[in-house]
Coordinates of C-alpha atoms in Angstrom, one line a residue:
X1 CA 184.9 117.0 157.2
X2 CA 188.2 115.2 157.8
X3 CA 190.8 114.0 155.3
X4 CA 192.1 110.4 155.4
X5 CA 195.4 109.1 154.1
X6 CA 195.5 105.6 152.7
X7 CA 198.4 103.5 151.6
X8 CA 198.6 99.7 151.1
X9 CA 201.5 97.6 149.9
X10 CA 200.7 94.3 148.1
X11 CA 197.5 94.0 150.0
X12 CA 195.2 91.0 149.5
X13 CA 191.6 90.7 150.8
X14 CA 190.6 87.6 152.7
X15 CA 187.5 86.7 154.8
X16 CA 183.8 87.5 154.8
X17 CA 181.6 90.4 155.7
X18 CA 177.9 91.3 155.8
X19 CA 177.4 94.7 154.2
X20 CA 175.0 97.2 155.9
X21 CA 171.3 97.2 155.0
X22 CA 170.0 98.4 151.7
X23 CA 169.7 102.2 151.7
X24 CA 166.7 102.4 149.3
X25 CA 164.8 99.7 151.3
X26 CA 165.6 101.2 154.6
X27 CA 164.2 104.6 153.6
X28 CA 161.1 103.0 152.3
X29 CA 160.5 100.8 155.3
X30 CA 160.3 103.9 157.5
X31 CA 158.1 105.8 155.0
X32 CA 155.6 102.9 154.5
X33 CA 155.6 102.1 158.2
X34 CA 154.7 105.7 158.9
X35 CA 152.0 105.9 156.3
X36 CA 150.5 102.6 157.5
X37 CA 148.4 102.3 160.7
X38 CA 149.8 100.2 163.5
X39 CA 153.2 98.7 164.2
X40 CA 155.9 98.0 161.7
X41 CA 159.1 96.3 162.7
X42 CA 162.3 96.5 160.6
X43 CA 165.4 94.4 160.9
X44 CA 168.7 95.0 159.1
X45 CA 168.1 98.8 158.9
X46 CA 170.9 101.0 157.6
X47 CA 172.1 103.3 160.3
X48 CA 173.5 105.7 157.7
X49 CA 173.0 109.5 157.9
X50 CA 170.5 109.5 155.0
X51 CA 168.2 107.0 156.5
X52 CA 168.4 108.7 159.9
X53 CA 167.3 111.9 158.2
X54 CA 164.1 110.0 157.0
X55 CA 163.4 108.9 160.6
X56 CA 163.8 112.4 161.9
X57 CA 161.3 113.8 159.3
X58 CA 158.6 111.3 160.4
X59 CA 159.2 111.8 164.1
X60 CA 158.4 115.5 163.4
X61 CA 155.1 114.4 161.8
X62 CA 154.1 112.6 165.1
X63 CA 155.2 109.1 164.3
X64 CA 156.7 107.1 167.2
X65 CA 160.0 105.5 166.0
X66 CA 162.4 103.6 168.2
X67 CA 165.9 102.5 167.0
X68 CA 167.7 99.7 168.7
X69 CA 170.9 98.9 166.7
X70 CA 169.7 97.8 163.3
X71 CA 166.2 97.1 164.5
X72 CA 163.6 99.8 164.1
X73 CA 160.0 99.8 165.5
X74 CA 157.5 102.2 164.0
X75 CA 154.2 102.9 165.7
X76 CA 152.1 105.1 163.6
X77 CA 148.5 106.5 163.9
X78 CA 148.4 106.3 160.1
X79 CA 148.9 109.1 157.6
X80 CA 145.4 110.7 158.3
X81 CA 146.4 111.3 161.9
X82 CA 149.8 112.9 161.4
X83 CA 150.4 116.2 163.1
X84 CA 151.5 119.3 161.3
X85 CA 155.2 119.9 162.1
X86 CA 156.3 123.1 163.8
X87 CA 159.8 122.7 162.4
X88 CA 161.2 122.5 158.9
X89 CA 161.7 118.9 157.8
X90 CA 165.5 118.5 157.3
X91 CA 166.5 115.8 154.8
X92 CA 170.2 116.2 155.1
X93 CA 172.1 114.8 152.0
X94 CA 169.3 112.5 151.1
X95 CA 167.7 112.9 147.6
X96 CA 165.5 109.8 148.3
X97 CA 164.1 111.4 151.4
X98 CA 163.5 114.7 149.7
X99 CA 161.9 113.5 146.5
X100 CA 159.8 110.7 148.0
X101 CA 158.5 112.9 150.8
X102 CA 157.2 115.3 148.1
X103 CA 154.9 112.6 146.9
X104 CA 153.9 111.5 150.4
X105 CA 153.2 115.0 151.8
X106 CA 151.3 116.3 148.7
X107 CA 148.2 114.3 149.5
X108 CA 148.0 115.1 153.2
X109 CA 146.1 117.9 154.8
X110 CA 149.3 119.4 156.3
X111 CA 151.5 122.4 155.4
X112 CA 155.1 121.4 155.5
X113 CA 158.5 122.8 154.5
X114 CA 161.5 120.7 153.5
X115 CA 165.1 121.6 153.0
X116 CA 168.4 119.7 153.0
X117 CA 172.2 120.4 153.0
X118 CA 174.1 122.4 150.4
X119 CA 174.3 119.4 148.0
X120 CA 170.5 118.9 148.1
X121 CA 170.0 122.6 147.4
X122 CA 171.6 122.0 144.0
X123 CA 169.7 118.9 143.0
X124 CA 166.7 119.2 140.6
X125 CA 163.3 118.7 142.2
X126 CA 161.0 119.7 139.4
X127 CA 161.4 116.3 137.8
X128 CA 159.3 115.2 140.8
X129 CA 157.3 118.4 141.4
X130 CA 155.9 118.7 137.9
X131 CA 154.2 115.3 137.6
X132 CA 152.9 115.7 141.2
X133 CA 151.4 119.1 140.1
X134 CA 149.6 117.3 137.4
X135 CA 147.9 115.3 140.2
X136 CA 146.9 118.6 142.0
X137 CA 149.9 118.9 144.3
X138 CA 150.7 122.4 145.6
X139 CA 154.5 122.7 145.8
X140 CA 156.4 126.0 145.9
X141 CA 160.2 126.5 146.0
X142 CA 163.1 128.3 144.4
X143 CA 162.9 128.6 140.6
X144 CA 159.3 127.3 140.6
X145 CA 160.0 124.3 142.8
X146 CA 163.3 123.3 141.1
X147 CA 165.3 123.6 144.3
X148 CA 164.9 123.4 148.1
X149 CA 163.6 124.8 150.4
X150 CA 160.3 123.4 149.2
X151 CA 156.9 124.2 150.7
X152 CA 154.0 121.7 150.3
X153 CA 150.4 122.5 151.0
X154 CA 148.6 119.2 151.2
X155 CA 145.6 119.0 148.9
X156 CA 143.2 116.5 147.3
X157 CA 144.9 114.6 144.4
X158 CA 143.7 113.0 141.2
X159 CA 145.4 110.0 139.7
X160 CA 147.4 110.4 136.5
X161 CA 148.6 108.1 133.7
X162 CA 152.3 109.2 133.5
X163 CA 155.0 108.1 131.0
X164 CA 158.5 108.4 132.5
X165 CA 160.8 110.5 130.3
X166 CA 163.8 108.9 131.9
X167 CA 164.3 105.9 134.2
X168 CA 164.2 107.2 137.8
X169 CA 163.1 105.2 140.7
X170 CA 162.8 108.3 142.8
X171 CA 160.4 110.0 140.4
X172 CA 158.4 106.8 139.9
X173 CA 158.2 106.2 143.7
X174 CA 157.1 109.8 144.4
X175 CA 154.2 109.5 142.0
X176 CA 153.2 106.1 143.3
X177 CA 153.3 107.3 146.9
X178 CA 151.1 110.3 146.0
X179 CA 148.8 107.8 144.2
X180 CA 148.0 106.2 147.5
X181 CA 146.0 109.4 148.4
X182 CA 144.7 110.1 144.9
X183 CA 141.2 109.5 143.4
X184 CA 141.3 107.0 140.6
X185 CA 143.9 104.6 139.1
X186 CA 147.5 105.9 139.1
X187 CA 149.6 104.5 136.2
X188 CA 153.3 104.9 135.7
X189 CA 154.9 103.7 132.4
X190 CA 158.6 102.9 132.1
X191 CA 160.4 102.1 128.9
X192 CA 163.4 101.0 131.0
X193 CA 162.5 99.5 134.3
X194 CA 164.1 101.3 137.3
X195 CA 164.5 99.7 140.8
X196 CA 161.1 98.3 142.0
X197 CA 161.4 98.4 145.8
X198 CA 158.4 100.7 146.1
X199 CA 156.1 98.3 144.1
X200 CA 157.3 95.4 146.2
X201 CA 156.8 97.2 149.5
X202 CA 153.3 98.4 148.5
X203 CA 152.4 94.7 148.3
X204 CA 154.1 93.9 151.6
X205 CA 152.0 96.5 153.3
X206 CA 148.8 95.2 151.8
X207 CA 148.2 97.2 148.7
X208 CA 146.9 95.6 145.4
X209 CA 149.4 96.6 142.7
X210 CA 149.7 95.5 139.1
X211 CA 153.0 95.4 137.2
X212 CA 152.9 94.3 133.6
X213 CA 155.7 95.0 131.0
X214 CA 157.0 98.1 132.8
X215 CA 153.5 99.5 133.5
X216 CA 152.7 100.0 137.2
X217 CA 149.0 100.6 138.2
X218 CA 146.9 100.7 141.4
X219 CA 143.8 102.2 142.8
X220 CA 144.1 105.2 145.2
X221 CA 142.5 105.1 148.6
X222 CA 144.0 101.8 149.7
X223 CA 144.9 101.5 153.4
X224 CA 148.3 100.2 154.4
X225 CA 148.7 98.0 157.5
X226 CA 151.9 97.8 159.6
X227 CA 154.0 94.7 158.9
X228 CA 157.6 93.3 159.3
X229 CA 160.3 94.3 156.8
X230 CA 163.7 92.5 156.6
X231 CA 166.2 94.8 154.9
X232 CA 168.9 92.8 152.9
X233 CA 172.5 94.0 152.5
X234 CA 172.9 96.8 150.0
X235 CA 174.2 95.6 146.7
X236 CA 175.4 99.2 145.9
X237 CA 177.7 98.9 149.0
X238 CA 178.7 95.4 148.2
X239 CA 179.8 96.5 144.8
X240 CA 182.9 98.3 146.2
X241 CA 184.1 95.1 147.8
X242 CA 183.2 93.0 144.8
X243 CA 185.5 95.2 142.7
X244 CA 188.1 95.3 145.4
X245 CA 188.2 91.5 145.5
X246 CA 188.5 91.3 141.7
X247 CA 191.4 93.8 141.3
X248 CA 193.6 93.1 144.3
X249 CA 196.2 90.3 144.2
X250 CA 195.6 86.9 145.9
X251 CA 192.2 87.9 147.2
X252 CA 189.2 85.8 148.1
X253 CA 186.2 87.3 149.9
X254 CA 182.7 86.3 150.7
X255 CA 179.8 88.8 151.0
X256 CA 176.8 87.5 152.8
X257 CA 173.1 88.5 152.7
X258 CA 173.4 90.7 149.6
X259 CA 170.2 91.9 148.1
X260 CA 170.0 90.7 144.5
X261 CA 166.7 92.2 143.4
X262 CA 166.7 91.9 139.6
X263 CA 166.2 95.6 139.1
X264 CA 169.5 96.2 141.0
X265 CA 171.8 93.4 140.0
X266 CA 173.5 95.1 137.0
X267 CA 176.9 95.1 138.7
X268 CA 176.8 91.3 138.9
X269 CA 176.2 91.1 135.1
X270 CA 179.0 93.5 134.4
X271 CA 181.4 91.6 136.5
X272 CA 180.4 88.4 134.8
X273 CA 180.7 90.0 131.3
X274 CA 184.2 91.2 132.2
X275 CA 185.3 87.7 133.3
X276 CA 185.3 88.0 137.1
X277 CA 185.9 84.9 139.1
X278 CA 182.7 85.1 141.0
X279 CA 180.0 82.7 142.4
X280 CA 176.5 83.6 143.5
X281 CA 174.4 81.4 145.8
X282 CA 170.8 82.5 146.2
X283 CA 169.5 82.3 149.8
X284 CA 165.7 82.7 149.2
X285 CA 164.5 83.5 145.8
X286 CA 160.9 83.9 147.0
X287 CA 161.6 86.5 149.7
X288 CA 160.1 89.9 149.4
X289 CA 163.6 91.0 148.5
X290 CA 165.8 88.1 147.4
X291 CA 169.4 87.7 148.9
X292 CA 172.5 85.8 148.0
X293 CA 176.0 85.0 149.2
X294 CA 178.5 86.2 146.7
X295 CA 182.2 85.0 146.5
X296 CA 184.8 86.8 144.4
X297 CA 188.5 86.2 143.8
X298 CA 191.3 88.0 142.0
X299 CA 190.3 88.0 138.3
X300 CA 191.7 88.6 134.8
X301 CA 189.3 91.2 133.4
X302 CA 188.4 92.4 129.9
X303 CA 186.7 95.6 128.8
X304 CA 183.0 95.7 127.9
X305 CA 180.2 98.0 126.7
X306 CA 177.7 99.1 129.3
X307 CA 174.6 100.7 127.9
X308 CA 170.8 100.7 127.5
X309 CA 168.4 98.9 129.8
X310 CA 171.1 97.8 132.2
X311 CA 172.0 101.3 133.2
X312 CA 169.1 101.9 135.7
X313 CA 170.1 98.5 137.3
X314 CA 173.6 99.8 138.2
X315 CA 173.4 103.6 138.1
X316 CA 174.9 104.0 141.6
X317 CA 177.7 101.5 140.9
X318 CA 179.1 103.3 137.9
X319 CA 181.9 105.1 139.9
X320 CA 183.3 101.8 141.1
X321 CA 182.7 100.2 137.7
X322 CA 184.9 102.9 136.2
X323 CA 187.7 102.0 138.6
X324 CA 187.2 98.3 137.7
X325 CA 187.5 99.2 134.0
X326 CA 191.0 100.8 134.6
X327 CA 192.2 97.3 135.5
X328 CA 190.6 95.5 132.6
X329 CA 192.3 94.7 129.3
X330 CA 191.0 96.8 126.5
X331 CA 188.3 99.4 126.2
X332 CA 185.2 99.8 128.4
X333 CA 182.5 102.1 127.2
X334 CA 179.7 103.4 129.4
X335 CA 176.8 105.0 127.7
X336 CA 173.2 106.3 128.4
X337 CA 174.2 107.3 132.0
X338 CA 173.1 111.0 131.8
X339 CA 171.3 110.4 135.2
X340 CA 174.7 110.5 136.8
X341 CA 174.8 114.3 136.3
X342 CA 172.0 114.9 138.8
X343 CA 173.3 112.7 141.6
X344 CA 175.0 114.0 144.8
X345 CA 177.4 115.6 142.3
X346 CA 177.9 115.4 138.6
X347 CA 179.3 111.9 138.9
X348 CA 180.5 111.7 135.3
X349 CA 182.8 114.6 135.7
X350 CA 183.8 113.7 139.3
X351 CA 184.8 110.1 138.4
X352 CA 186.8 111.2 135.4
X353 CA 188.6 114.0 137.2
X354 CA 189.6 111.9 140.2
X355 CA 190.6 108.7 138.3
X356 CA 192.7 110.9 136.0
X357 CA 194.6 112.1 139.0
X358 CA 195.5 108.5 139.7
X359 CA 196.8 108.0 136.2
X360 CA 193.8 106.3 134.6
X361 CA 193.2 106.5 130.8
X362 CA 189.6 107.8 131.0
X363 CA 187.6 110.4 129.1
X364 CA 184.1 111.8 129.7
X365 CA 181.4 111.7 127.1
X366 CA 177.9 113.3 127.1
X367 CA 176.3 110.3 128.6
X368 CA 179.1 108.4 130.2
X369 CA 182.8 107.7 129.8
X370 CA 185.4 105.6 127.9
X371 CA 188.2 103.8 129.8
X372 CA 191.3 102.1 128.4
X373 CA 193.0 99.5 130.5
X374 CA 194.8 98.0 132.2
X375 CA 196.6 101.0 133.8
X376 CA 198.8 101.1 136.9
X377 CA 197.5 103.7 139.3
X378 CA 199.6 106.0 141.4
X379 CA 198.8 107.8 144.6
X380 CA 197.2 111.3 144.6
X381 CA 195.1 113.6 146.6
X382 CA 191.5 113.0 145.7
X383 CA 188.4 115.2 146.1
X384 CA 185.2 113.4 147.2
X385 CA 182.8 116.2 146.4
X386 CA 181.0 115.2 149.6
X387 CA 179.7 112.2 147.6
X388 CA 179.9 108.9 149.5
X389 CA 180.3 106.8 146.3
X390 CA 183.2 108.9 145.0
X391 CA 184.8 108.6 148.5
X392 CA 184.5 104.8 148.5
X393 CA 185.8 104.6 144.9
X394 CA 188.9 106.5 146.0
X395 CA 189.4 104.2 149.0
X396 CA 189.3 101.1 146.8
X397 CA 191.7 102.7 144.4
X398 CA 194.1 103.1 147.2
X399 CA 194.3 99.3 147.5
X400 CA 196.0 99.0 144.1
X401 CA 197.7 102.4 143.7
X402 CA 201.5 102.9 144.1
X403 CA 201.9 105.5 146.9
X404 CA 199.5 107.3 149.2
X405 CA 195.9 108.2 148.3
X406 CA 194.4 111.0 150.3
X407 CA 190.6 111.6 150.5
X408 CA 189.7 115.2 151.4
X409 CA 186.4 114.2 153.1
X410 CA 186.3 110.6 154.2
X411 CA 183.4 111.3 156.6
X412 CA 180.9 111.5 153.6
X413 CA 181.1 107.7 153.3
X414 CA 179.0 107.4 156.5
X415 CA 175.9 108.5 154.4
X416 CA 175.5 104.9 153.2
X417 CA 178.3 102.8 154.8
X418 CA 179.3 103.9 158.3
X419 CA 181.4 100.7 158.8
X420 CA 183.2 100.9 155.5
X421 CA 186.7 101.4 156.8
X422 CA 186.2 98.9 159.6
X423 CA 185.2 96.2 157.0
X424 CA 188.1 97.2 154.7
X425 CA 190.6 96.8 157.5
X426 CA 189.1 93.5 158.6
X427 CA 189.6 92.0 155.1
X428 CA 193.0 93.5 154.4
X429 CA 195.9 91.1 154.8

């Protein structure tokens, strides 16, 4: 853990960058490539710590994985031929790895144990373990499977028809991945659709999946076959530079190859609603995961209300949206974002606490926050809570703050964006 001091004077951002590969898709490319029999090749893979944790877990299960820059080759004997690991599967800081692996491992014949870092040890796992137990999964852990370490004894599974109590792509994905090994038709029903990378990737690897009006269903026992996966740039990472371009003076930046999956593009709608000077050029709308080139310039912004069905489409972007709102005229209200409380940290409290240190007019609510703007920010020492998105929010705040901003743990940003400061320096003029 190392602190970082940041200070900019009348900075503008100019130029173009390609943000790293999408974290959610990178995780899943390794998971699906390991479940499938044969060779899977991946381009644009995110070399962040979370995704490397996923690779490490599958190597311990006997899958051959080679990494060459952002290209990954996976040679798997298929899930039926994995070997029982002699070591604990360590998932690091990755909630995606931990929760989705529960679904994958539950239907194998293996006994496995998973644990993560201190942050993972505080994040709730029963939201995944409980529906998996309805399928017959045998999962043990602290507080009846609420917290890691978790022990999974693989067992035969039965399909379930499950209605999601809250929108969560991790919970949905864990159930669907368990459903691959279950007898019968697995059905997951969502009232508000969460990100759909798992459904898309099931099809890419040859599964027959039906999605109608928020209801996902497919038959268990389908075999997956290795294929090629192209990982687009991560829109959650792009969001920090989109906001930076909108709030810094005399800025004009272009972000290339950004994934614009419609279940992830809420940040773009919010920027448009707030009056951002932004253009979006779609590269290939028919790709497995569509991409776009996005240009943004310094903008005159107005407050807005963010609530309801859009929340799952921008849940990871709310920290940087809160910073954006501090520079918008009027009130911005964020509602229905209770899911933020079970991220790497309680992001509602973390965002409000740190932006207040900078002088923002912001208050927490039960399910979100209220921000009044525009407000001139001033330098401060910020706590990242070991959360990459809080760290990047603080770094973008430094671009417009008077005085020095210090991040207590800048290293945490490498979880999702190892080249963040390199890109920030490249664009800064």
